[in-house]
Amino acid sequence: MSTRYSTPDQPDIPPFMVWNLDLNEDGTTPHDKSFIRIPSAPNQSCAIRFRILIGSTASIDATLHTNYPLDGSDYQRTKFHAKRFNFNNQTEQICEFRIEQPGPYQYYLSYKSIDDDDDDKCDAIASANDRNPTV
């Protein structure tokens, strides 16, 4: 007599999803997008991962600024939270966080420039000169 095994039933909760957003050399979004929609199913946990290639202009001392409440506080449209990029491997830096509450959030990148003696450079999803872009 042989024993028959089956795989366990799938849980009712959808799997955790991570959405990757590969940024351009200067920290802007590909294809000049000004809005990025992250689809999710009800009760689905997800995260967003911003990626920059090491050696790109925006990879030097890169920091993501977002009005998503990273610290769990209440959402405030004009309050931005900073999160530094970390080395993921030998080719990219990442900045990632869980998205616990849906909504329209904004972000921009700041980084050090090796070309100028100026302070930090700042590139946003909508405009390279706008610190409060619309996403």
MMTF fields as JSON, N, C-alpha, C and O atoms, coordinates in Angstrom:
{
  "mmtfVersion": "1.0.0",
  "mmtfProducer": "UNKNOWN",
  "numBonds": 539,
  "numAtoms": 540,
  "numGroups": 135,
  "numChains": 1,
  "numModels": 1,
  "chainsPerModel": [1],
  "groupsPerChain": [135],
  "chainIdList": ["A"],
  "bondAtomList": [4, 2, 8, 6, 12, 10, 16, 14, 20, 18, 24, 22, 28, 26, 32, 30, 36, 34, 40, 38, 44, 42, 48, 46, 52, 50, 56, 54, 60, 58, 64, 62, 68, 66, 72, 70, 76, 74, 80, 78, 84, 82, 88, 86, 92, 90, 96, 94, 100, 98, 104, 102, 108, 106, 112, 110, 116, 114, 120, 118, 124, 122, 128, 126, 132, 130, 136, 134, 140, 138, 144, 142, 148, 146, 152, 150, 156, 154, 160, 158, 164, 162, 168, 166, 172, 170, 176, 174, 180, 178, 184, 182, 188, 186, 192, 190, 196, 194, 200, 198, 204, 202, 208, 206, 212, 210, 216, 214, 220, 218, 224, 222, 228, 226, 232, 230, 236, 234, 240, 238, 244, 242, 248, 246, 252, 250, 256, 254, 260, 258, 264, 262, 268, 266, 272, 270, 276, 274, 280, 278, 284, 282, 288, 286, 292, 290, 296, 294, 300, 298, 304, 302, 308, 306, 312, 310, 316, 314, 320, 318, 324, 322, 328, 326, 332, 330, 336, 334, 340, 338, 344, 342, 348, 346, 352, 350, 356, 354, 360, 358, 364, 362, 368, 366, 372, 370, 376, 374, 380, 378, 384, 382, 388, 386, 392, 390, 396, 394, 400, 398, 404, 402, 408, 406, 412, 410, 416, 414, 420, 418, 424, 422, 428, 426, 432, 430, 436, 434, 440, 438, 444, 442, 448, 446, 452, 450, 456, 454, 460, 458, 464, 462, 468, 466, 472, 470, 476, 474, 480, 478, 484, 482, 488, 486, 492, 490, 496, 494, 500, 498, 504, 502, 508, 506, 512, 510, 516, 514, 520, 518, 524, 522, 528, 526, 532, 530, 536, 534],
  "bondOrderList": [1, 1, 1, 1, 1, 1, 1, 1, 1, 1, 1, 1, 1, 1, 1, 1, 1, 1, 1, 1, 1, 1, 1, 1, 1, 1, 1, 1, 1, 1, 1, 1, 1, 1, 1, 1, 1, 1, 1, 1, 1, 1, 1, 1, 1, 1, 1, 1, 1, 1, 1, 1, 1, 1, 1, 1, 1, 1, 1, 1, 1, 1, 1, 1, 1, 1, 1, 1, 1, 1, 1, 1, 1, 1, 1, 1, 1, 1, 1, 1, 1, 1, 1, 1, 1, 1, 1, 1, 1, 1, 1, 1, 1, 1, 1, 1, 1, 1, 1, 1, 1, 1, 1, 1, 1, 1, 1, 1, 1, 1, 1, 1, 1, 1, 1, 1, 1, 1, 1, 1, 1, 1, 1, 1, 1, 1, 1, 1, 1, 1, 1, 1, 1, 1],
  "groupList": [{"groupName": "MET", "atomNameList": ["N", "CA", "C", "O"], "elementList": ["N", "C", "C", "O"], "formalChargeList": [0, 0, 0, 0], "bondAtomList": [1, 0, 2, 1, 3, 2], "bondOrderList": [1, 1, 2], "singleLetterCode": "M", "chemCompType": "L-PEPTIDE LINKING"}, {"groupName": "SER", "atomNameList": ["N", "CA", "C", "O"], "elementList": ["N", "C", "C", "O"], "formalChargeList": [0, 0, 0, 0], "bondAtomList": [1, 0, 2, 1, 3, 2], "bondOrderList": [1, 1, 2], "singleLetterCode": "S", "chemCompType": "L-PEPTIDE LINKING"}, {"groupName": "THR", "atomNameList": ["N", "CA", "C", "O"], "elementList": ["N", "C", "C", "O"], "formalChargeList": [0, 0, 0, 0], "bondAtomList": [1, 0, 2, 1, 3, 2], "bondOrderList": [1, 1, 2], "singleLetterCode": "T", "chemCompType": "L-PEPTIDE LINKING"}, {"groupName": "ARG", "atomNameList": ["N", "CA", "C", "O"], "elementList": ["N", "C", "C", "O"], "formalChargeList": [0, 0, 0, 0], "bondAtomList": [1, 0, 2, 1, 3, 2], "bondOrderList": [1, 1, 2], "singleLetterCode": "R", "chemCompType": "L-PEPTIDE LINKING"}, {"groupName": "TYR", "atomNameList": ["N", "CA", "C", "O"], "elementList": ["N", "C", "C", "O"], "formalChargeList": [0, 0, 0, 0], "bondAtomList": [1, 0, 2, 1, 3, 2], "bondOrderList": [1, 1, 2], "singleLetterCode": "Y", "chemCompType": "L-PEPTIDE LINKING"}, {"groupName": "PRO", "atomNameList": ["N", "CA", "C", "O"], "elementList": ["N", "C", "C", "O"], "formalChargeList": [0, 0, 0, 0], "bondAtomList": [1, 0, 2, 1, 3, 2], "bondOrderList": [1, 1, 2], "singleLetterCode": "P", "chemCompType": "L-PEPTIDE LINKING"}, {"groupName": "ASP", "atomNameList": ["N", "CA", "C", "O"], "elementList": ["N", "C", "C", "O"], "formalChargeList": [0, 0, 0, 0], "bondAtomList": [1, 0, 2, 1, 3, 2], "bondOrderList": [1, 1, 2], "singleLetterCode": "D", "chemCompType": "L-PEPTIDE LINKING"}, {"groupName": "GLN", "atomNameList": ["N", "CA", "C", "O"], "elementList": ["N", "C", "C", "O"], "formalChargeList": [0, 0, 0, 0], "bondAtomList": [1, 0, 2, 1, 3, 2], "bondOrderList": [1, 1, 2], "singleLetterCode": "Q", "chemCompType": "L-PEPTIDE LINKING"}, {"groupName": "ILE", "atomNameList": ["N", "CA", "C", "O"], "elementList": ["N", "C", "C", "O"], "formalChargeList": [0, 0, 0, 0], "bondAtomList": [1, 0, 2, 1, 3, 2], "bondOrderList": [1, 1, 2], "singleLetterCode": "I", "chemCompType": "L-PEPTIDE LINKING"}, {"groupName": "PHE", "atomNameList": ["N", "CA", "C", "O"], "elementList": ["N", "C", "C", "O"], "formalChargeList": [0, 0, 0, 0], "bondAtomList": [1, 0, 2, 1, 3, 2], "bondOrderList": [1, 1, 2], "singleLetterCode": "F", "chemCompType": "L-PEPTIDE LINKING"}, {"groupName": "VAL", "atomNameList": ["N", "CA", "C", "O"], "elementList": ["N", "C", "C", "O"], "formalChargeList": [0, 0, 0, 0], "bondAtomList": [1, 0, 2, 1, 3, 2], "bondOrderList": [1, 1, 2], "singleLetterCode": "V", "chemCompType": "L-PEPTIDE LINKING"}, {"groupName": "TRP", "atomNameList": ["N", "CA", "C", "O"], "elementList": ["N", "C", "C", "O"], "formalChargeList": [0, 0, 0, 0], "bondAtomList": [1, 0, 2, 1, 3, 2], "bondOrderList": [1, 1, 2], "singleLetterCode": "W", "chemCompType": "L-PEPTIDE LINKING"}, {"groupName": "ASN", "atomNameList": ["N", "CA", "C", "O"], "elementList": ["N", "C", "C", "O"], "formalChargeList": [0, 0, 0, 0], "bondAtomList": [1, 0, 2, 1, 3, 2], "bondOrderList": [1, 1, 2], "singleLetterCode": "N", "chemCompType": "L-PEPTIDE LINKING"}, {"groupName": "LEU", "atomNameList": ["N", "CA", "C", "O"], "elementList": ["N", "C", "C", "O"], "formalChargeList": [0, 0, 0, 0], "bondAtomList": [1, 0, 2, 1, 3, 2], "bondOrderList": [1, 1, 2], "singleLetterCode": "L", "chemCompType": "L-PEPTIDE LINKING"}, {"groupName": "GLU", "atomNameList": ["N", "CA", "C", "O"], "elementList": ["N", "C", "C", "O"], "formalChargeList": [0, 0, 0, 0], "bondAtomList": [1, 0, 2, 1, 3, 2], "bondOrderList": [1, 1, 2], "singleLetterCode": "E", "chemCompType": "L-PEPTIDE LINKING"}, {"groupName": "GLY", "atomNameList": ["N", "CA", "C", "O"], "elementList": ["N", "C", "C", "O"], "formalChargeList": [0, 0, 0, 0], "bondAtomList": [1, 0, 2, 1, 3, 2], "bondOrderList": [1, 1, 2], "singleLetterCode": "G", "chemCompType": "PEPTIDE LINKING"}, {"groupName": "HIS", "atomNameList": ["N", "CA", "C", "O"], "elementList": ["N", "C", "C", "O"], "formalChargeList": [0, 0, 0, 0], "bondAtomList": [1, 0, 2, 1, 3, 2], "bondOrderList": [1, 1, 2], "singleLetterCode": "H", "chemCompType": "L-PEPTIDE LINKING"}, {"groupName": "LYS", "atomNameList": ["N", "CA", "C", "O"], "elementList": ["N", "C", "C", "O"], "formalChargeList": [0, 0, 0, 0], "bondAtomList": [1, 0, 2, 1, 3, 2], "bondOrderList": [1, 1, 2], "singleLetterCode": "K", "chemCompType": "L-PEPTIDE LINKING"}, {"groupName": "ALA", "atomNameList": ["N", "CA", "C", "O"], "elementList": ["N", "C", "C", "O"], "formalChargeList": [0, 0, 0, 0], "bondAtomList": [1, 0, 2, 1, 3, 2], "bondOrderList": [1, 1, 2], "singleLetterCode": "A", "chemCompType": "L-PEPTIDE LINKING"}, {"groupName": "CYS", "atomNameList": ["N", "CA", "C", "O"], "elementList": ["N", "C", "C", "O"], "formalChargeList": [0, 0, 0, 0], "bondAtomList": [1, 0, 2, 1, 3, 2], "bondOrderList": [1, 1, 2], "singleLetterCode": "C", "chemCompType": "L-PEPTIDE LINKING"}],
  "groupTypeList": [0, 1, 2, 3, 4, 1, 2, 5, 6, 7, 5, 6, 8, 5, 5, 9, 0, 10, 11, 12, 13, 6, 13, 12, 14, 6, 15, 2, 2, 5, 16, 6, 17, 1, 9, 8, 3, 8, 5, 1, 18, 5, 12, 7, 1, 19, 18, 8, 3, 9, 3, 8, 13, 8, 15, 1, 2, 18, 1, 8, 6, 18, 2, 13, 16, 2, 12, 4, 5, 13, 6, 15, 1, 6, 4, 7, 3, 2, 17, 9, 16, 18, 17, 3, 9, 12, 9, 12, 12, 7, 2, 14, 7, 8, 19, 14, 9, 3, 8, 14, 7, 5, 15, 5, 4, 7, 4, 4, 13, 1, 4, 17, 1, 8, 6, 6, 6, 6, 6, 6, 17, 19, 6, 18, 8, 18, 1, 18, 12, 6, 3, 12, 5, 2, 10],
  "groupIdList": [1, 2, 3, 4, 5, 6, 7, 8, 9, 10, 11, 12, 13, 14, 15, 16, 17, 18, 19, 20, 21, 22, 23, 24, 25, 26, 27, 28, 29, 30, 31, 32, 33, 34, 35, 36, 37, 38, 39, 40, 41, 42, 43, 44, 45, 46, 47, 48, 49, 50, 51, 52, 53, 54, 55, 56, 57, 58, 59, 60, 61, 62, 63, 64, 65, 66, 67, 68, 69, 70, 71, 72, 73, 74, 75, 76, 77, 78, 79, 80, 81, 82, 83, 84, 85, 86, 87, 88, 89, 90, 91, 92, 93, 94, 95, 96, 97, 98, 99, 100, 101, 102, 103, 104, 105, 106, 107, 108, 109, 110, 111, 112, 113, 114, 115, 116, 117, 118, 119, 120, 121, 122, 123, 124, 125, 126, 127, 128, 129, 130, 131, 132, 133, 134, 135],
  "secStructList": [7, 7, 7, 7, 7, 7, 7, 7, 7, 7, 7, 1, 1, 7, 7, 7, 3, 3, 3, 3, 3, 3, 7, 7, 6, 6, 1, 7, 7, 4, 4, 4, 7, 1, 7, 7, 7, 7, 7, 7, 7, 6, 6, 7, 7, 3, 3, 3, 3, 3, 3, 3, 3, 6, 6, 1, 4, 4, 4, 6, 6, 7, 3, 3, 3, 3, 1, 1, 7, 6, 6, 1, 7, 7, 7, 7, 6, 6, 7, 7, 3, 3, 3, 3, 7, 3, 3, 7, 1, 1, 1, 3, 3, 3, 3, 3, 3, 3, 3, 7, 1, 7, 1, 7, 7, 7, 3, 3, 3, 3, 3, 7, 7, 1, 1, 7, 1, 1, 1, 7, 3, 3, 3, 3, 1, 1, 7, 6, 6, 7, 1, 1, 7, 7, 7],
  "xCoordList": [0.835, 0.0, 0.895, 1.837, 0.622, 1.433, 0.721, -0.503, 1.535, 0.997, 0.955, 1.898, -0.127, -0.29, -0.145, -0.776, 0.71, 0.933, 0.364, 0.381, -0.13, -0.598, 0.0, 0.404, 0.04, 0.564, -0.486, -1.684, -0.032, -1.009, -1.897, -1.511, -3.078, -3.989, -3.358, -2.617, -3.661, -3.167, -3.917, -5.119, -3.228, -3.926, -4.898, -4.771, -5.859, -6.838, -6.237, -6.781, -5.126, -4.48, -3.517, -2.705, -3.606, -2.676, -1.233, -1.0, -0.263, 1.136, 1.633, 1.066, 2.694, 3.336, 3.966, 4.664, 3.727, 4.235, 5.239, 5.033, 6.326, 7.31, 7.339, 7.584, 7.092, 7.095, 8.414, 8.754, 9.16, 10.445, 10.262, 9.541, 10.919, 10.922, 12.374, 13.077, 12.815, 14.178, 14.262, 13.563, 15.106, 15.225, 16.295, 17.228, 16.144, 17.114, 18.423, 18.53, 19.398, 20.724, 20.66, 21.449, 19.726, 19.612, 18.578, 18.274, 18.033, 17.086, 15.632, 14.753, 15.36, 13.972, 13.39, 14.111, 12.071, 11.414, 11.577, 11.675, 11.605, 11.719, 10.525, 9.413, 10.754, 9.722, 8.976, 7.823, 9.627, 9.044, 7.653, 6.791, 7.43, 6.127, 5.965, 6.92, 4.759, 4.482, 3.53, 3.215, 3.078, 2.167, 2.487, 2.643, 2.584, 2.852, 1.778, 1.628, 1.037, -0.024, 0.502, 1.061, 0.318, 0.735, -0.524, -1.171, -0.884, -2.107, -1.915, -0.826, -2.971, -2.922, -4.327, -5.325, -4.374, -5.651, -6.044, -5.182, -7.312, -7.717, -6.93, -6.708, -6.521, -5.758, -4.392, -3.804, -3.879, -2.568, -1.502, -1.625, -0.467, 0.663, 1.587, 1.817, 2.114, 3.058, 4.102, 3.959, 5.147, 6.239, 6.672, 6.411, 7.34, 7.92, 9.428, 9.908, 10.15, 11.616, 12.122, 11.937, 12.756, 13.384, 14.813, 15.522, 15.236, 16.581, 17.348, 16.814, 18.621, 19.537, 20.788, 21.314, 21.257, 22.501, 23.677, 23.748, 24.598, 25.801, 26.619, 26.784, 27.125, 27.885, 27.05, 27.593, 25.731, 24.897, 25.009, 25.452, 24.61, 24.699, 23.999, 24.525, 22.835, 22.028, 22.432, 21.794, 23.465, 23.805, 24.73, 25.002, 25.213, 26.151, 25.378, 24.764, 25.422, 24.752, 23.259, 22.719, 22.605, 21.198, 20.261, 20.442, 19.245, 18.2, 16.85, 16.679, 15.901, 14.53, 13.754, 13.879, 12.96, 12.088, 10.659, 10.348, 9.799, 8.424, 7.46, 7.796, 6.259, 5.26, 4.436, 3.464, 4.825, 4.234, 4.718, 5.915, 3.832, 4.242, 5.056, 4.504, 6.351, 7.227, 7.279, 7.519, 7.055, 7.141, 5.807, 5.701, 4.791, 3.486, 2.611, 1.507, 3.091, 2.302, 1.15, 1.041, 0.312, -0.777, -0.209, 0.823, -0.889, -0.462, -0.623, -1.664, 0.434, 0.393, 1.006, 2.161, 0.243, 0.665, 1.982, 2.749, 2.262, 3.462, 4.626, 5.692, 4.445, 5.521, 6.232, 5.631, 7.519, 8.289, 9.241, 9.837, 9.367, 10.234, 11.414, 11.237, 12.604, 13.817, 14.17, 14.056, 14.601, 15.073, 16.252, 16.126, 17.383, 18.61, 18.59, 17.965, 19.279, 19.468, 20.569, 21.508, 20.454, 21.453, 21.976, 21.287, 23.193, 23.757, 23.072, 23.017, 22.552, 21.881, 22.863, 22.863, 23.676, 24.704, 25.775, 25.895, 26.547, 27.635, 27.179, 27.992, 25.903, 25.46, 24.358, 24.078, 23.714, 22.608, 22.473, 22.951, 21.806, 21.399, 19.88, 19.218, 19.334, 17.877, 17.385, 18.103, 16.159, 15.438, 14.046, 13.343, 13.65, 12.362, 11.605, 12.189, 10.297, 9.454, 8.106, 7.668, 7.46, 6.123, 5.099, 5.225, 4.097, 2.979, 1.813, 1.212, 1.508, 0.459, -0.876, -1.932, -0.83, -2.053, -2.049, -1.084, -3.122, -3.191, -3.369, -3.855, -2.973, -3.178, -2.215, -1.28, -2.441, -1.54, -0.397, -0.616, 0.797, 1.954, 2.948, 2.942, 3.792, 4.814, 6.185, 6.34, 7.177, 8.553, 9.49, 9.138, 10.689, 11.774, 13.074, 13.114, 14.13, 15.452, 16.391, 16.317, 17.275, 18.373, 19.656, 19.671, 20.731, 22.009, 23.128, 22.883, 24.355, 25.535, 25.949, 25.826, 26.434, 26.902, 28.427, 29.025, 29.045, 30.501, 30.908, 32.086, 29.947, 30.249, 30.325, 31.076, 29.552, 29.472, 29.969, 30.082, 30.262, 30.586, 29.334, 29.414, 28.169, 26.908, 26.597, 27.263, 25.574, 25.11, 24.408, 24.662, 23.533, 22.807, 22.03, 21.562, 21.909, 21.023, 19.718, 19.667, 18.682, 17.378, 16.632, 16.457, 16.194, 15.4, 14.105, 14.074, 13.045, 11.72, 11.075, 11.551, 9.994, 9.3, 8.696, 8.598, 8.289, 7.63, 8.551, 8.417, 9.485, 10.327, 11.637, 11.642, 12.727, 14.028, 14.203, 15.103, 13.379, 13.542, 12.422, 12.394, 11.515, 10.347, 10.49, 10.532, 10.566, 10.724, 9.411, 9.432, 8.282, 6.974, 6.224, 5.211, 6.691, 6.052, 4.729, 4.47, 3.922, 2.672, 2.886, 3.397, 2.504, 2.629, 1.261, 1.121],
  "yCoordList": [-1.151, 0.0, 1.235, 1.306, 2.209, 3.417, 4.568, 4.605, 5.487, 6.664, 7.823, 8.06, 8.517, 9.649, 10.945, 11.123, 11.859, 13.146, 14.246, 14.152, 15.27, 16.428, 17.696, 17.735, 18.706, 19.977, 20.611, 20.389, 21.396, 22.031, 23.01, 23.539, 23.242, 24.207, 25.594, 25.938, 26.371, 27.739, 28.578, 28.391, 29.495, 30.339, 31.28, 31.543, 31.776, 32.711, 34.09, 34.871, 34.387, 35.687, 35.623, 34.702, 36.604, 36.615, 36.739, 37.249, 36.287, 36.343, 37.785, 38.696, 37.963, 39.262, 39.64, 38.827, 40.855, 41.31, 42.44, 43.321, 42.406, 43.483, 44.062, 43.34, 45.36, 46.051, 46.789, 47.646, 46.455, 47.091, 48.285, 48.213, 49.384, 50.565, 50.92, 51.449, 50.623, 50.917, 52.374, 52.793, 53.13, 54.554, 54.812, 54.025, 55.917, 56.322, 56.76, 56.869, 57.004, 57.471, 58.669, 58.766, 59.57, 60.791, 60.675, 61.675, 59.489, 59.278, 59.48, 59.323, 59.825, 59.995, 58.643, 57.657, 58.624, 57.382, 57.155, 58.117, 55.907, 55.599, 56.114, 56.201, 56.444, 56.845, 58.112, 58.312, 58.965, 60.246, 60.103, 60.954, 59.043, 58.837, 59.8, 60.086, 60.289, 61.159, 60.489, 61.057, 59.293, 58.562, 57.084, 56.56, 56.417, 54.978, 54.328, 54.654, 53.417, 52.715, 51.361, 50.61, 51.059, 49.769, 48.984, 49.238, 48.032, 47.264, 46.258, 45.717, 46.022, 44.993, 44.447, 45.118, 43.242, 42.604, 42.995, 43.395, 42.891, 43.182, 42.317, 41.129, 42.921, 42.236, 41.739, 40.891, 42.24, 41.805, 42.76, 43.976, 42.217, 43.021, 43.257, 42.365, 44.473, 44.738, 45.753, 46.421, 45.84, 46.77, 47.346, 46.772, 48.493, 49.08, 49.149, 49.502, 48.805, 48.805, 49.705, 49.402, 50.805, 51.708, 51.218, 50.917, 51.137, 50.629, 51.627, 52.202, 51.814, 52.667, 51.849, 51.179, 51.902, 51.213, 51.946, 53.174, 51.184, 51.77, 52.381, 51.773, 53.578, 54.289, 55.307, 56.13, 55.264, 56.263, 57.58, 57.609, 58.65, 59.98, 60.046, 60.644, 59.448, 59.545, 58.553, 58.516, 57.757, 56.717, 57.184, 56.421, 58.409, 58.886, 59.508, 60.566, 58.835, 59.313, 59.555, 60.585, 58.612, 58.753, 58.579, 57.703, 59.452, 59.398, 59.595, 60.496, 58.745, 58.881, 59.702, 59.48, 60.642, 61.441, 61.172, 61.34, 60.76, 60.444, 60.964, 61.046, 61.313, 61.72, 60.517, 60.686, 59.308, 58.109, 58.052, 58.21, 57.834, 57.855, 56.611, 55.637, 56.653, 55.514, 55.139, 53.982, 56.11, 55.864, 55.456, 55.33, 55.25, 54.83, 55.97, 55.74, 57.196, 58.359, 58.592, 57.905, 59.551, 59.913, 60.561, 61.231, 60.354, 60.929, 62.445, 62.972, 63.131, 64.576, 64.85, 64.506, 65.46, 65.664, 66.415, 66.153, 67.33, 68.166, 67.684, 68.3, 66.6, 66.083, 64.927, 63.886, 65.13, 64.109, 63.413, 64.046, 62.104, 61.275, 60.82, 60.433, 60.866, 60.473, 59.018, 58.548, 58.316, 56.93, 56.752, 56.963, 56.37, 56.23, 54.943, 53.952, 54.985, 53.803, 52.949, 53.477, 51.637, 50.692, 49.86, 49.676, 49.357, 48.488, 47.129, 46.502, 46.682, 45.397, 44.318, 43.205, 44.655, 43.742, 44.604, 45.783, 44.052, 44.811, 45.71, 46.452, 45.663, 46.438, 47.443, 48.293, 47.376, 48.287, 48.675, 47.986, 49.804, 50.248, 50.205, 50.438, 49.906, 49.84, 50.65, 50.868, 51.077, 51.707, 51.1, 51.254, 50.42, 49.734, 49.907, 50.108, 49.824, 49.882, 49.247, 49.189, 48.771, 48.177, 49.266, 50.357, 48.97, 49.886, 49.318, 48.312, 49.973, 49.512, 50.195, 49.654, 51.386, 52.13, 52.618, 53.239, 52.343, 52.791, 54.306, 54.93, 54.876, 56.304, 56.877, 56.201, 58.119, 58.795, 59.469, 60.442, 58.952, 59.467, 60.082, 59.772, 60.948, 61.608, 61.186, 60.746, 61.327, 61.104, 61.911, 62.329, 62.115, 62.677, 62.126, 61.597, 62.245, 61.75, 62.916, 63.923, 62.787, 63.734, 62.917, 61.764, 63.516, 62.82, 63.83, 65.002, 63.381, 64.231, 64.26, 63.27, 65.399, 65.55, 65.612, 66.311, 64.895, 64.966, 65.997, 66.34, 66.497, 67.441, 68.885, 69.682, 69.231, 70.606, 70.724, 69.732, 71.94, 72.212, 72.553, 72.872, 72.488, 72.786, 71.732, 70.701, 72.017, 71.049, 69.904, 69.627, 69.255, 68.105, 68.476, 69.604, 67.495, 67.601, 66.956, 66.142, 67.318, 66.779, 66.491, 67.388, 65.268, 64.908, 64.293, 63.49, 64.68, 64.219, 63.457, 63.483, 62.785, 61.998, 62.89, 62.474, 64.117, 64.973, 66.032, 66.392, 66.535, 67.622, 67.618, 67.403, 67.854, 67.833, 69.011, 68.977, 70.05, 71.222, 71.371, 72.375, 70.435, 70.553, 69.603, 68.388, 70.123, 69.263, 68.621, 67.716, 69.047, 68.468, 68.073, 68.691, 67.066, 66.657, 65.938, 65.462, 65.869, 65.115, 63.737, 63.598, 62.727, 61.354, 60.838, 59.69],
  "zCoordList": [0.0, 0.0, 0.0, 0.79, -0.87, -0.95, -0.238, -0.119, 0.219, 0.897, -0.083, -0.838, -0.053, -0.961, -0.164, 0.878, -0.679, -0.027, -0.904, -2.131, -0.273, -1.031, -0.432, 0.73, -1.25, -0.749, 0.157, -0.018, 1.119, 2.01, 1.253, 0.21, 1.785, 1.173, 1.2, 2.12, 0.187, 0.129, 1.154, 1.345, 1.809, 2.784, 2.075, 0.879, 2.829, 2.278, 2.023, 1.243, 2.673, 2.517, 1.331, 1.239, 0.418, -0.714, -0.231, 0.866, -1.021, -0.598, -0.508, -1.111, 0.251, 0.39, -0.953, -1.559, -1.414, -2.709, -2.501, -1.666, -3.268, -3.265, -4.668, -5.634, -4.787, -6.07, -6.227, -5.411, -7.282, -7.553, -8.466, -9.461, -8.125, -8.965, -9.252, -8.391, -10.47, -10.881, -11.317, -12.239, -10.661, -10.949, -12.008, -12.172, -12.716, -13.734, -13.096, -11.875, -13.927, -13.531, -12.581, -11.642, -12.828, -12.023, -10.905, -10.254, -10.665, -9.58, -9.951, -9.103, -11.195, -11.623, -12.03, -12.183, -12.202, -12.605, -14.102, -14.864, -14.529, -15.957, -16.75, -16.229, -17.97, -18.925, -18.486, -18.866, -17.693, -17.264, -16.665, -16.885, -15.918, -15.283, -14.115, -13.394, -13.941, -12.803, -11.812, -10.766, -12.142, -11.275, -11.382, -12.485, -10.267, -10.25, -9.397, -8.219, -9.989, -9.265, -8.829, -9.628, -7.556, -7.014, -6.7, -5.684, -7.555, -7.308, -6.179, -5.99, -5.449, -4.416, -4.201, -4.466, -3.725, -3.406, -1.984, -1.2, -1.638, -0.257, 0.727, 0.492, 1.806, 2.863, 2.42, 3.09, 1.321, 0.85, 1.365, 1.215, 1.966, 2.418, 1.239, 0.423, 1.162, 0.081, 0.531, 1.554, -0.268, -0.011, -1.342, -2.4, -1.275, -2.473, -2.261, -1.184, -3.303, -3.262, -4.384, -5.563, -4.014, -4.972, -5.19, -4.23, -6.459, -6.765, -7.625, -8.574, -7.263, -8.021, -8.309, -7.421, -9.533, -9.859, -9.227, -9.268, -8.642, -8.065, -9.2, -10.257, -8.969, -9.986, -10.735, -11.472, -10.559, -11.217, -10.454, -9.306, -11.093, -10.5, -9.148, -8.21, -9.036, -7.815, -6.724, -5.671, -6.945, -5.98, -4.858, -3.931, -4.924, -3.914, -2.753, -2.892, -1.615, -0.409, -0.658, -0.255, -1.317, -1.707, -0.521, 0.324, -0.489, 0.531, -0.146, -0.967, 0.208, -0.275, 0.751, 1.956, 0.273, 1.128, 0.661, -0.518, 1.575, 1.217, 2.274, 3.455, 1.83, 2.815, 3.299, 4.036, 2.885, 3.474, 4.926, 5.165, 5.903, 7.315, 7.701, 8.213, 7.455, 7.72, 9.201, 9.546, 10.059, 11.497, 12.118, 13.338, 11.282, 11.788, 12.274, 12.767, 12.14, 12.567, 11.583, 10.567, 11.89, 10.987, 9.735, 9.78, 8.625, 7.348, 7.367, 7.758, 6.934, 6.734, 5.37, 5.12, 4.506, 3.118, 2.997, 2.07, 3.895, 3.788, 4.649, 4.635, 5.396, 6.25, 5.529, 5.264, 5.218, 4.516, 5.491, 6.363, 5.321, 6.154, 5.304, 4.15, 5.865, 5.132, 5.422, 6.554, 4.378, 4.512, 3.57, 2.364, 4.11, 3.322, 2.494, 2.871, 1.374, 0.547, 1.168, 1.765, 1.028, 1.52, 0.365, -0.639, 0.507, -0.521, -0.454, 0.605, -1.589, -1.673, -2.115, -1.588, -3.067, -3.576, -4.222, -3.888, -5.128, -5.74, -6.883, -7.435, -7.251, -8.408, -8.118, -8.964, -6.938, -6.703, -5.242, -4.34, -5.042, -3.719, -3.685, -4.696, -2.51, -2.394, -1.199, -0.222, -1.313, -0.212, -0.274, -1.273, 0.772, 0.731, 2.036, 3.1, 1.92, 3.099, 2.796, 1.647, 3.856, 3.745, 3.557, 4.111, 2.783, 2.613, 3.415, 3.038, 4.514, 5.421, 5.144, 5.471, 4.541, 4.266, 2.83, 2.386, 2.1, 0.704, 0.64, 1.584, -0.475, -0.667, -1.684, -2.113, -2.07, -3.011, -2.241, -1.519, -2.399, -1.673, -2.643, -3.834, -2.13, -2.925, -2.424, -1.284, -3.296, -2.873, -3.758, -4.861, -3.24, -4.027, -3.485, -2.374, -4.255, -3.899, -3.675, -4.379, -2.696, -2.567, -2.588, -2.159, -3.086, -3.194, -3.331, -3.618, -3.126, -3.263, -4.721, -5.443, -5.132, -6.502, -6.51, -5.693, -7.416, -7.542, -8.584, -8.687, -9.36, -10.43, -9.959, -10.521, -8.927, -8.471, -7.043, -6.323, -6.648, -5.255, -4.463, -3.276, -5.12, -4.458, -3.408, -3.315, -2.627, -1.644, -2.353, -3.526, -1.632, -2.18, -3.438, -3.595, -4.325, -5.474, -5.075, -4.152, -5.764, -5.43, -6.714, -7.539, -6.901, -8.059, -7.593, -6.661, -8.252, -7.853, -8.99, -10.125, -8.672, -9.675, -10.757, -11.911, -10.4, -11.372, -11.956, -13.126, -11.157, -11.627, -10.837, -9.625, -11.53, -10.871, -9.92, -9.081, -10.016, -9.168, -8.144, -7.432, -8.041, -7.191, -6.008, -6.203, -4.798, -3.615, -3.186, -2.353, -3.715, -3.364, -4.618, -4.947, -5.32, -6.567, -6.312, -5.207, -7.324, -7.259, -7.836, -8.947, -7.1, -7.573, -7.908, -8.331]
}
